[in-house]
Every structure is written in C-alpha cells, then in structure tokens.
Amino acid sequence: MASYTTIEDWQDVEDGYVIDVTIRQTEDKKYPCGWDYSLHHGEVGGDTILRYDNAHEQTKGHERHTRNGVEIIEFPGMLTLYDRFQRETEEMSPVSWKWSE
C-alpha cells in the first residue's frame, strides 16, 4: 500500500464561502506526479467557484474547475499551482482569506 504524507489539510468558511485545501505527497501509482491534491473555493452548500484537482490523474490529468466548466491543465508543480490558486481565489472572492503560511 502506498504511503501518503499530508502537507496541507485545512478549511476556512467566511460569509457563505469556503476554502478547502488538501495536499498530500504520495508514491501511489494513481498519482504519477507524486501529489494527491484538491484546492477548492466555493459557496457553502453550493457552486464551485474554482477548484484544482487530480482526482482522475491517470485518465483525465490535472483539472481546473470553474462555473464555466472543466479544463485540463498542465501541472506546473505543487507550489506553483497552490500560488496560482491563491492568486485566482483572491481575485474571484469577496472574502479576504487567512492563507496557511
């Protein structure tokens, strides 16, 4: 069984919006990039505003979800993707988030 090391796992809810971040390093063959991640920004109990994930990495690759649909993206590395998610979320959200350092 492949091991997983949790790097980030937190959630923040403010004014009807949620940020949910899970980042784990792994040697699981399901994740050839070495990461199992979900970076989610949305409405509580509602729509996804922005999400990056690789839940189906072997079949679909890395995905960027918005209200307009899903696009396949190139994986730039975990830190670069997390920075991109943070930047885009700040641009899209009416809430000021407390980001993990």
C-alpha angles and dihedrals in degrees: 000000000000119000126235127204115199112225099170130006116161144125132204126190122195131165095340096316130104138203115197118182126184120170122169131171114223146168090211110134088225087074110046091177090063094243135097107196147160121184108185135180118175150123117292106261090356148066129352110243095183133351134168118194145148099207090137099030097147094051106026105014124216116345138204113201124196135157086271095059141269129310130187112236136191111253107241095186129285099271093047091048092048090051090049091050091050093048094047093046091052089052094048101039131081087205128084106227130211102231121203111247 
